[in-house]
Every structure is written in C-alpha cells, then in structure tokens.
PDB file of C-alpha atoms in Angstrom:
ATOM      1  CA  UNK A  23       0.000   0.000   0.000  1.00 65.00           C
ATOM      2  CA  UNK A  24       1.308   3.178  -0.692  1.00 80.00           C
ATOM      3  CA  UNK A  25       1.935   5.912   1.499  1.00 91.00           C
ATOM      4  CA  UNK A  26       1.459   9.426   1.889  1.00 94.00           C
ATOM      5  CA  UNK A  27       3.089  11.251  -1.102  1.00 95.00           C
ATOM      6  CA  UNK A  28       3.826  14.867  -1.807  1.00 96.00           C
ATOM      7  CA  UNK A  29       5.457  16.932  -4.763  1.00 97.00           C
ATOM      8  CA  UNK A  30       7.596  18.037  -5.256  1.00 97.00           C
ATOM      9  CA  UNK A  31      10.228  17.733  -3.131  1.00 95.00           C
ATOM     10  CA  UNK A  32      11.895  20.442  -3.358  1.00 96.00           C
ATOM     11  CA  UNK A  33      10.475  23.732  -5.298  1.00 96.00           C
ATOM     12  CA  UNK A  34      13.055  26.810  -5.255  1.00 97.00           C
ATOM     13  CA  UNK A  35      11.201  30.188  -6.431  1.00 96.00           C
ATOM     14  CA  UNK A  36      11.464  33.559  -5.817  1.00 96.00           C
ATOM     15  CA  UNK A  37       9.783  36.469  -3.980  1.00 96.00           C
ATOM     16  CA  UNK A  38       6.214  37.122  -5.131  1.00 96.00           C
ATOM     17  CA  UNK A  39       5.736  33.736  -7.195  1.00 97.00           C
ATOM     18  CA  UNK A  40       3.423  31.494  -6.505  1.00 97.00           C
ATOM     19  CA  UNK A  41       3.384  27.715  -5.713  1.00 97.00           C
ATOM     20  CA  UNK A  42       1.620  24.722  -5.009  1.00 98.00           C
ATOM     21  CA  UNK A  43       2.882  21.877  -3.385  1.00 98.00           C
ATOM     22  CA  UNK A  44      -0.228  18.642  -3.207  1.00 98.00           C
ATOM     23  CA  UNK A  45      -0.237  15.974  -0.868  1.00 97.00           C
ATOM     24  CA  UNK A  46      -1.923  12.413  -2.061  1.00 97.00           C
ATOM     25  CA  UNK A  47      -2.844  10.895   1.280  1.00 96.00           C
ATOM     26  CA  UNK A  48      -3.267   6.882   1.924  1.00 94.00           C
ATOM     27  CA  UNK A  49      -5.749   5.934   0.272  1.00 92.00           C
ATOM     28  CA  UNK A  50      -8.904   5.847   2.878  1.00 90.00           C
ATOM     29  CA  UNK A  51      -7.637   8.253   5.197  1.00 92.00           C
ATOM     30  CA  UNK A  52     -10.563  10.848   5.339  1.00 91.00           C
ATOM     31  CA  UNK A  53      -8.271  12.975   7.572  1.00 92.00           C
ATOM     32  CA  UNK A  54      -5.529  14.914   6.060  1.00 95.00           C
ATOM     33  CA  UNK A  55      -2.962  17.484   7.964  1.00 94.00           C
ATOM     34  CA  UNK A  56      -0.481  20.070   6.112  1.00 96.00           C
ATOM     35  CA  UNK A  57       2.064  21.017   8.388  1.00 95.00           C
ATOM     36  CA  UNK A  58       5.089  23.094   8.300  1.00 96.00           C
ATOM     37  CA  UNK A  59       8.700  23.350   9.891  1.00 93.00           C
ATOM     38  CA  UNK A  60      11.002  26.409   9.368  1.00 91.00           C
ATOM     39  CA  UNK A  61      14.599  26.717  10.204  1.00 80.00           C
ATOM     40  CA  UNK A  62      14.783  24.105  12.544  1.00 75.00           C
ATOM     41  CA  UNK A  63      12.260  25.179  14.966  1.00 84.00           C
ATOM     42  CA  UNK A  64       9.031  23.075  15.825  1.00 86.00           C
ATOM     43  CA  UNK A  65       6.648  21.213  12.963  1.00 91.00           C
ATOM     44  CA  UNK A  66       3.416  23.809  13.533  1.00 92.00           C
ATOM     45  CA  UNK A  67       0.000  22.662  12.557  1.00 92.00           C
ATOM     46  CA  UNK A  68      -1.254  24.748   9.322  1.00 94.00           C
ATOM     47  CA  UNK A  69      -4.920  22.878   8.695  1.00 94.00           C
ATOM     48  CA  UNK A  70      -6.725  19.741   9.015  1.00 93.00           C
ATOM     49  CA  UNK A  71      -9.465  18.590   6.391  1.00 94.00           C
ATOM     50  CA  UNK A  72     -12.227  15.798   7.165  1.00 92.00           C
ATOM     51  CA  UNK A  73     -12.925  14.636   3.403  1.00 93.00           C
ATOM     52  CA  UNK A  74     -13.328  17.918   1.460  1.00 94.00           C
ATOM     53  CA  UNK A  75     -14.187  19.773   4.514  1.00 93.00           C
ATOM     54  CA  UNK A  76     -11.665  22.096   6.755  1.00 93.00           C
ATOM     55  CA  UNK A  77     -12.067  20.777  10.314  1.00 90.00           C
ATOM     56  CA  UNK A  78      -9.818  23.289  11.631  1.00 90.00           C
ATOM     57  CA  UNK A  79      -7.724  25.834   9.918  1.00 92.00           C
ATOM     58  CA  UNK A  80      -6.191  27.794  13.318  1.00 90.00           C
ATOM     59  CA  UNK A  81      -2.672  27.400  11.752  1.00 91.00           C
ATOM     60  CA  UNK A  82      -2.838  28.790   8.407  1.00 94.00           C
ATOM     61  CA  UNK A  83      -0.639  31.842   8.927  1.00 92.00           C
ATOM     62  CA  UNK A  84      -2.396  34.494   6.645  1.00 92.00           C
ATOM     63  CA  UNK A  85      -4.586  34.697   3.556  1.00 93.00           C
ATOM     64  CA  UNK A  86      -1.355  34.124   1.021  1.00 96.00           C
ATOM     65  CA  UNK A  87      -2.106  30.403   1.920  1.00 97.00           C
ATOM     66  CA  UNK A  88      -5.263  28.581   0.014  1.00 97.00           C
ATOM     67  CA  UNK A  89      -5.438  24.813   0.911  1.00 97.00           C
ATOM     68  CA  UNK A  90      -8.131  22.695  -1.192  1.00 97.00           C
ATOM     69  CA  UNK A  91      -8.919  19.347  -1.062  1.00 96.00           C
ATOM     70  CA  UNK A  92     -11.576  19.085  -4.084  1.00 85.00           C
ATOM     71  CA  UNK A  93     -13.085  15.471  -4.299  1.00 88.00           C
ATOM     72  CA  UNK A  94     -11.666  14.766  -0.298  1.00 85.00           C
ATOM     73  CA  UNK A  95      -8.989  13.143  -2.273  1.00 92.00           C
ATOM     74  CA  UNK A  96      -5.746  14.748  -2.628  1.00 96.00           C
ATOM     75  CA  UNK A  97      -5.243  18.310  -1.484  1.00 98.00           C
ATOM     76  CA  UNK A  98      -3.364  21.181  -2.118  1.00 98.00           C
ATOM     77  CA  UNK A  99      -1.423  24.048  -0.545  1.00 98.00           C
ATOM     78  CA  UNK A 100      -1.154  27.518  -2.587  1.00 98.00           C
ATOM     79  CA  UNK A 101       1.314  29.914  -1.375  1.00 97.00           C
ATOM     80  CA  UNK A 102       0.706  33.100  -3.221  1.00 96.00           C
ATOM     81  CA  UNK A 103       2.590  35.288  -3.052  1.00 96.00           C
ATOM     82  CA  UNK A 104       5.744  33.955  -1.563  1.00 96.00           C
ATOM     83  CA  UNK A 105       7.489  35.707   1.079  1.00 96.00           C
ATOM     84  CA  UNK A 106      10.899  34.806   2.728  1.00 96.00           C
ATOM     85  CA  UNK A 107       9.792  33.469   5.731  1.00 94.00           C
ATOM     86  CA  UNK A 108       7.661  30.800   3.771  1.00 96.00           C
ATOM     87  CA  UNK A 109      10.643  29.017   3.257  1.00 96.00           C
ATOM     88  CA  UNK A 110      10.416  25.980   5.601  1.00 95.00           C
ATOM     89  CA  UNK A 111       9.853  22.457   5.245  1.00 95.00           C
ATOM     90  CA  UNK A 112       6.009  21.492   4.454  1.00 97.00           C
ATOM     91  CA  UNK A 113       4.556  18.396   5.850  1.00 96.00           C
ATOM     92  CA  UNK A 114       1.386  16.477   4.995  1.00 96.00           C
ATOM     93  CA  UNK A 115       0.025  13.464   7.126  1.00 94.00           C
ATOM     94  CA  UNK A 116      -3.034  11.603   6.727  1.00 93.00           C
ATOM     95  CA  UNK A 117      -5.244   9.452   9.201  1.00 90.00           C
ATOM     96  CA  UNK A 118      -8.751   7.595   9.364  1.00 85.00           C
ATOM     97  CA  UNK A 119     -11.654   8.435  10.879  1.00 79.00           C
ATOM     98  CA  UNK A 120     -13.508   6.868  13.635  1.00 73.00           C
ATOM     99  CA  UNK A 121     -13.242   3.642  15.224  1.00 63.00           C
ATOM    100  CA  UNK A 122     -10.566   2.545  12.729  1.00 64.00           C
ATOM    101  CA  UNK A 123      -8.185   5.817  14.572  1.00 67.00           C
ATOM    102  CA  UNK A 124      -5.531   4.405  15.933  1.00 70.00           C
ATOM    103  CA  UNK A 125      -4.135   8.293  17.126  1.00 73.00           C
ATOM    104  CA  UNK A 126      -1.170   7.660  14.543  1.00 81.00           C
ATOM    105  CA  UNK A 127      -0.702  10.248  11.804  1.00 87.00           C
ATOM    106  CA  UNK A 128       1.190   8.941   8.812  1.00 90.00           C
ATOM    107  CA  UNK A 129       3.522  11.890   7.004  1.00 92.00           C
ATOM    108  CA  UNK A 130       4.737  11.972   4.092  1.00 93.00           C
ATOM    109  CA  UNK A 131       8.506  12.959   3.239  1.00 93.00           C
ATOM    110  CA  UNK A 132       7.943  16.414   2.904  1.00 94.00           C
ATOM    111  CA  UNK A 133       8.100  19.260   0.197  1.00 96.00           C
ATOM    112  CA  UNK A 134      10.842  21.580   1.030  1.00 95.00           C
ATOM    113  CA  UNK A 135      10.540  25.089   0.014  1.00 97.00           C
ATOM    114  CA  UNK A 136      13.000  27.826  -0.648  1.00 96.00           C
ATOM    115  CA  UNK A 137      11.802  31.510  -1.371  1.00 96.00           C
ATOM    116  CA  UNK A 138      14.976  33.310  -2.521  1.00 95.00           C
TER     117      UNK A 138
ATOM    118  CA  UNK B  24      -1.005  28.148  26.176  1.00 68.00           C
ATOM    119  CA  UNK B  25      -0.283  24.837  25.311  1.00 75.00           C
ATOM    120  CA  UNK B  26       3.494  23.808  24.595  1.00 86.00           C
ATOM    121  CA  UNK B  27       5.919  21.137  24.056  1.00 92.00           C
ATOM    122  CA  UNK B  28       9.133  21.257  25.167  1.00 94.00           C
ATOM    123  CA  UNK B  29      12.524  19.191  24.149  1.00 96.00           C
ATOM    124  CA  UNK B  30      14.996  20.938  25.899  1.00 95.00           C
ATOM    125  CA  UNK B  31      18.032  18.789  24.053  1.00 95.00           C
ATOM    126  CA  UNK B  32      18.382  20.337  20.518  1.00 94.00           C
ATOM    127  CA  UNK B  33      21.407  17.773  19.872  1.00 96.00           C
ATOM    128  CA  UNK B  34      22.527  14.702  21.844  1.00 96.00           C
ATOM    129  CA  UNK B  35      25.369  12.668  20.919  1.00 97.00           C
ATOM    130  CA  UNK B  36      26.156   9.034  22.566  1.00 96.00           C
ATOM    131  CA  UNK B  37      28.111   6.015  22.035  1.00 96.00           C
ATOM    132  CA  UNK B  38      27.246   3.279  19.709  1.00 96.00           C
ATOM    133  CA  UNK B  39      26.034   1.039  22.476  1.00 96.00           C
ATOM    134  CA  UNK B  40      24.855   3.742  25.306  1.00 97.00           C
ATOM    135  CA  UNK B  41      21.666   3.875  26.565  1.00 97.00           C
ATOM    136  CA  UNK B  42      19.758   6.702  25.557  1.00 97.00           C
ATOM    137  CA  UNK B  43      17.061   8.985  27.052  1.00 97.00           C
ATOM    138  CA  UNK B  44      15.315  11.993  25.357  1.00 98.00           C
ATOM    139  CA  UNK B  45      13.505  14.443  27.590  1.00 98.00           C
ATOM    140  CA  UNK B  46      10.041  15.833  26.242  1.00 97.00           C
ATOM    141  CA  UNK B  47       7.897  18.564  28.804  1.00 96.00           C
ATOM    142  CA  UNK B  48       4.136  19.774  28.274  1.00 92.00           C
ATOM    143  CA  UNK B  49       2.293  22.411  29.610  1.00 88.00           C
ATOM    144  CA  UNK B  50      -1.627  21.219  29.201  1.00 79.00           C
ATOM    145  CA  UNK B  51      -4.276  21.337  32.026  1.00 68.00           C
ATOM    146  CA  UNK B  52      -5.532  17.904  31.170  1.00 74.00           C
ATOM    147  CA  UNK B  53      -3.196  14.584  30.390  1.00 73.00           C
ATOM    148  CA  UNK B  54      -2.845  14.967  26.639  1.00 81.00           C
ATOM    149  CA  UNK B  55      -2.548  12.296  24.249  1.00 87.00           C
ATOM    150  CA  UNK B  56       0.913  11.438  24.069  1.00 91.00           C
ATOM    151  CA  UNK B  57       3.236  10.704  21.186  1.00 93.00           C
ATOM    152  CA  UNK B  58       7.293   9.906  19.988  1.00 96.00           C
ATOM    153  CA  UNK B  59       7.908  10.148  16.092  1.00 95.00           C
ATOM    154  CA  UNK B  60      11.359  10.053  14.383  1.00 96.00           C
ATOM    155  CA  UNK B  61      12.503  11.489  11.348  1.00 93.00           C
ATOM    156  CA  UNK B  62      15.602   9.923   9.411  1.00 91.00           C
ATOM    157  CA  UNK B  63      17.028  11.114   6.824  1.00 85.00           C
ATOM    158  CA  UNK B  64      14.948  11.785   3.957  1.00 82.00           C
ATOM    159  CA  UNK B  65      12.028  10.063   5.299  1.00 85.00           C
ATOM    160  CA  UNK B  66       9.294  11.275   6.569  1.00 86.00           C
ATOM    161  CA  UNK B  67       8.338  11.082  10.169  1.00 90.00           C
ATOM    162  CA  UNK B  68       6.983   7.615  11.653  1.00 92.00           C
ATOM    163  CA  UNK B  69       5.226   6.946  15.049  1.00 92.00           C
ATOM    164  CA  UNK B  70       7.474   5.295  17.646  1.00 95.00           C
ATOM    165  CA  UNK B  71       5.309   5.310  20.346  1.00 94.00           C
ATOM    166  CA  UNK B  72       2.341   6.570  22.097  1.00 92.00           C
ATOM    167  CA  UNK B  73       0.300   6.982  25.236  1.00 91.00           C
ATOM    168  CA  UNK B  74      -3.594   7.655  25.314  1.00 86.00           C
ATOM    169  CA  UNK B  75      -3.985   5.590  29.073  1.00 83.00           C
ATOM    170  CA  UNK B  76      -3.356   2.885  31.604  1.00 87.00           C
ATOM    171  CA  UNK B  77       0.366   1.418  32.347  1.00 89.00           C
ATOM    172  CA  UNK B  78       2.293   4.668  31.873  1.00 91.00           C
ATOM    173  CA  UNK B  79       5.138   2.888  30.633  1.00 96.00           C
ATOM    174  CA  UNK B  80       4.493   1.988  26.794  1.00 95.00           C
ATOM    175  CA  UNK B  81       6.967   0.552  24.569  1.00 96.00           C
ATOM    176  CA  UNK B  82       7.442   0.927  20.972  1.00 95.00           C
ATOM    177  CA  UNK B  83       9.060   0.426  17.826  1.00 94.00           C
ATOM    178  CA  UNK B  84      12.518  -0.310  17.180  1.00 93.00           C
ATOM    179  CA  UNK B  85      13.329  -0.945  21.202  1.00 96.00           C
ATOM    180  CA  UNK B  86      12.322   2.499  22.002  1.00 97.00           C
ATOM    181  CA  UNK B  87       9.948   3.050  25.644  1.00 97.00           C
ATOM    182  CA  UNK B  88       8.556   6.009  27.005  1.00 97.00           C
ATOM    183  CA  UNK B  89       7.261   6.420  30.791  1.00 96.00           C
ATOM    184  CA  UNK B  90       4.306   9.127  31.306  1.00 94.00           C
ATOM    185  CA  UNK B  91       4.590  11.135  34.644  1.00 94.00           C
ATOM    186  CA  UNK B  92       2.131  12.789  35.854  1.00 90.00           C
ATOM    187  CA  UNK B  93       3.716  14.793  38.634  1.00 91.00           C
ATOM    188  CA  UNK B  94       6.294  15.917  36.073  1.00 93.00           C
ATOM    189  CA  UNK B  95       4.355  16.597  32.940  1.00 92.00           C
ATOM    190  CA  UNK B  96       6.879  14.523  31.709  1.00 95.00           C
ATOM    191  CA  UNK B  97       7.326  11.906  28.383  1.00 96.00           C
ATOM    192  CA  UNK B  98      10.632  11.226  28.421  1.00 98.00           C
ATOM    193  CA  UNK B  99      11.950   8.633  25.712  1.00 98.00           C
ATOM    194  CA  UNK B 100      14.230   5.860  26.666  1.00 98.00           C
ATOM    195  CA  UNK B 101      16.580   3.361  25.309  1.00 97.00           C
ATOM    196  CA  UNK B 102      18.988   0.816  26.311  1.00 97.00           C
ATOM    197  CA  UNK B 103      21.384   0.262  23.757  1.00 97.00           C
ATOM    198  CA  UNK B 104      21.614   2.580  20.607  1.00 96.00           C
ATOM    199  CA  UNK B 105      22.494   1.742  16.907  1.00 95.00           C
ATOM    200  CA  UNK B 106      24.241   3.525  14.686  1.00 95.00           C
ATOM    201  CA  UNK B 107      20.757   3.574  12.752  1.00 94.00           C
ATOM    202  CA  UNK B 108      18.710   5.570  15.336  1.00 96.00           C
ATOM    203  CA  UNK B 109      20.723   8.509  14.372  1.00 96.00           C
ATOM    204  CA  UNK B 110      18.011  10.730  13.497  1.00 96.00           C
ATOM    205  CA  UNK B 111      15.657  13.517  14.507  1.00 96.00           C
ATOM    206  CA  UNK B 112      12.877  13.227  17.531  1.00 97.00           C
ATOM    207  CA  UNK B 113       9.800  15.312  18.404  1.00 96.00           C
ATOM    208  CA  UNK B 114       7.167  14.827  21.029  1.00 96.00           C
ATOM    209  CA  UNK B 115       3.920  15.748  20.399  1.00 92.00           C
ATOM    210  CA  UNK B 116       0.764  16.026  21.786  1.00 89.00           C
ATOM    211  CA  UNK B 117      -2.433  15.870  20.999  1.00 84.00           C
ATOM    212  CA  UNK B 118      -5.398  17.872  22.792  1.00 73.00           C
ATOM    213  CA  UNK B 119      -8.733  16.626  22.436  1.00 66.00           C
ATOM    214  CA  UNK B 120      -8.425  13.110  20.737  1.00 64.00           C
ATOM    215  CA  UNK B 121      -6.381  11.063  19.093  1.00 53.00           C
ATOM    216  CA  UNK B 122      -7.530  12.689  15.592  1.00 60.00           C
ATOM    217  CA  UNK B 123      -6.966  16.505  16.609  1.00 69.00           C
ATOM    218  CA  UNK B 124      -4.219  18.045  15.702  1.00 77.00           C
ATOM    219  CA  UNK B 125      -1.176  17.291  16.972  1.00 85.00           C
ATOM    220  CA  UNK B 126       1.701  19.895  18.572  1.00 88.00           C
ATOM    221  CA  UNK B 127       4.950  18.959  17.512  1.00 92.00           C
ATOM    222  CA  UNK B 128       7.849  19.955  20.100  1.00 93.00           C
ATOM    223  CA  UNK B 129      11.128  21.444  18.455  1.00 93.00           C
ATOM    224  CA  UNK B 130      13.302  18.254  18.005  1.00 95.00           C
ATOM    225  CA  UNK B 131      16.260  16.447  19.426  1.00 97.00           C
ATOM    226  CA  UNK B 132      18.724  15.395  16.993  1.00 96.00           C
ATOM    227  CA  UNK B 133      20.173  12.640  17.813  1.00 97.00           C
ATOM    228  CA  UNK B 134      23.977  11.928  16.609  1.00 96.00           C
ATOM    229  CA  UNK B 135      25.813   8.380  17.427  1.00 96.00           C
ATOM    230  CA  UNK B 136      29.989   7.997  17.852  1.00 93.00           C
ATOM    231  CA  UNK B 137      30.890   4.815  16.582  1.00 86.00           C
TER     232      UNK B 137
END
C-alpha cells in the first residue's frame, strides 16, 4: 500500500511567485494534515481537512495560503505570493476516521521550500 | 497556552549507550501522548504513544517512554543505541483526541559515535 506522497520535493522560487505543493494521502484516510517546519524550529499545525471539509484551519498563517482538497482526495497548498519566511519544510500526514483511529498520523517525506 | 518542550536540541552518545530523550508539556488535562522520528529523507513515523493505563508503553525499534504525571513529563528511553537511530525526535501532543491536531515539540537530533 502506498503511502502518503507529496510533490515536489523540493520547489526553489522567488519572492512574489506562486506555488503549489499537493499531498496524495493513503488511500482511505478521510483525515488529512499540512504542516510546516522552518529553520529548525518546531513542525506547527497549518490545517486539518475531514474529506473535502476544513475541520480546523487555526494554523494557516495568513490569507497568502489557500489549501483545497476538491473530491476529499488529494489536497493542495497555494502559497501566493511567496514571502521569505515561507521558506520551511512542508509536511502532509493523513489518518482515518472513527473507530478505525488508531491516534497515529502517517507523514509523508515532505516538500521543502525555498523563497529566494 | 499549550506547549511542548525538548529541551536537548542535539545529543550525541556512544554506539552502544543507553539513551534517554527528555520531552515537557504544559496542558491542564493529560494529553494524548506521542514519539515520532525522522531519518534522513524520510518522513516522520510513530514510535510510540500513550492515550492511558500502564504509563510505561513501549514501541518500535526498542524504544519506551514512561508518562509522569507529577512531572508533565514523556521522556523517551533506550537501552542500547544503533548507529541507525541517528536521526531527529519530536514529542507531540495531541489535545482533544487522538484525531486533533497534533503539537509537535522542536526536536532532538540525535547523533551516534561509533
């Protein structure tokens, strides 16, 4: 079975573009999680979707960020903009819902950004 | 508010050492408890976790944790390390159940001398 996958992996743009990283969680998992790390410091919670629905979106850090998740499928993180300090690590993780929760989230590798 | 705290931003030990990671959280209730690792170019990946009962829970990999109360403590433990479990660890915790969100702590990297 495969796991959670995102793309790219790396994406290096500059100030003012715009990009969009997607996450394809395990196939499923009706709960889906972007997160994001930058420079080292802690992994902080962005957004969590139930299906195609936003369950809680506390951690989305200002309006350059659109996340979508069209279908409850796969989902997607717009950053646009870019600013410097967007430049982190971006993490997606996936779960199921319910009985079948076993209170683990499964991440994917990562897409690392670099706003230059 | 509610925090995580790994005071150990880089640990380095022995191939062979035993091994402890501290982890601290400020949270009015017992949270839902959790140890992931991140290796290189991997993603992260659940160790262990505590939700309840026998506050000592073991995990992947011979990795255990022990829950204390009294300390607001989740420190993770092991007896012998491998060069393998060089990586990066975060505690987390999650607030409300085991499918809210989850707050990462900063990470400990962990380095091992041959």
């Amino acid at each position: 079975e495969a796991g959670v996958t995102q793309f790219p992996s790396h994406s290096v743009i500059e100030k003012g573009q715009t990009v969009t990283l997607r996450c394809d969680p395990i196939s499923g998992h009706d709960n889906l999680y972007w997160y994001r790390r930058v420079m080292g410091k802690e992994i902080k919670f962005l957004l969590h979707f139930v299906k195609e629905s936003k369950q809680d979106e506390s951690g989305m850090p200002n309006n350059r960020f659109l996340a979508e998740r069209t279908g409850g499928t796969y989902s997607t993180l717009k950053v646009q903009p870019a600013e410097l300090e967007d430049s982190g690590v971006y993490f997606c993780a996936s779960s199921q819902v319910g009985e079948e929760n076993t209170g683990e989230l499964f991440f994917g590798e990562g897409s690392r950004l670099t706003v230059l | 508010a509610q925090s995580v705290t790994q005071p150990d931003i880089h640990i380095t030990v022995s191939e062979g050492a035993s091994l402890e990671l501290r982890c601290n959280y400020s949270y009015g209730a017992t949270p839902y408890l959790f140890w992931y690792v991140q290796s290189p170019g991997q993603g992260l990946q659940l160790l262990l976790k505590y939700f309840s009962g026998d506050t000592l829970v073991q995990g992947i990999k011979g990795f255990e944790a022990e829950f204390k109360r009294s300390q607001s403590s989740f420190n993770l433990r092991k007896p012998s390390v491998h060069w393998s479990d060089a990586a990066e660890y975060f505690c987390a915790v999650a607030l409300y159940s085991s499918a809210s969100k989850i707050i990462f702590g900063s990470g400990t990297r962990l380095s091992i001398r041959p």
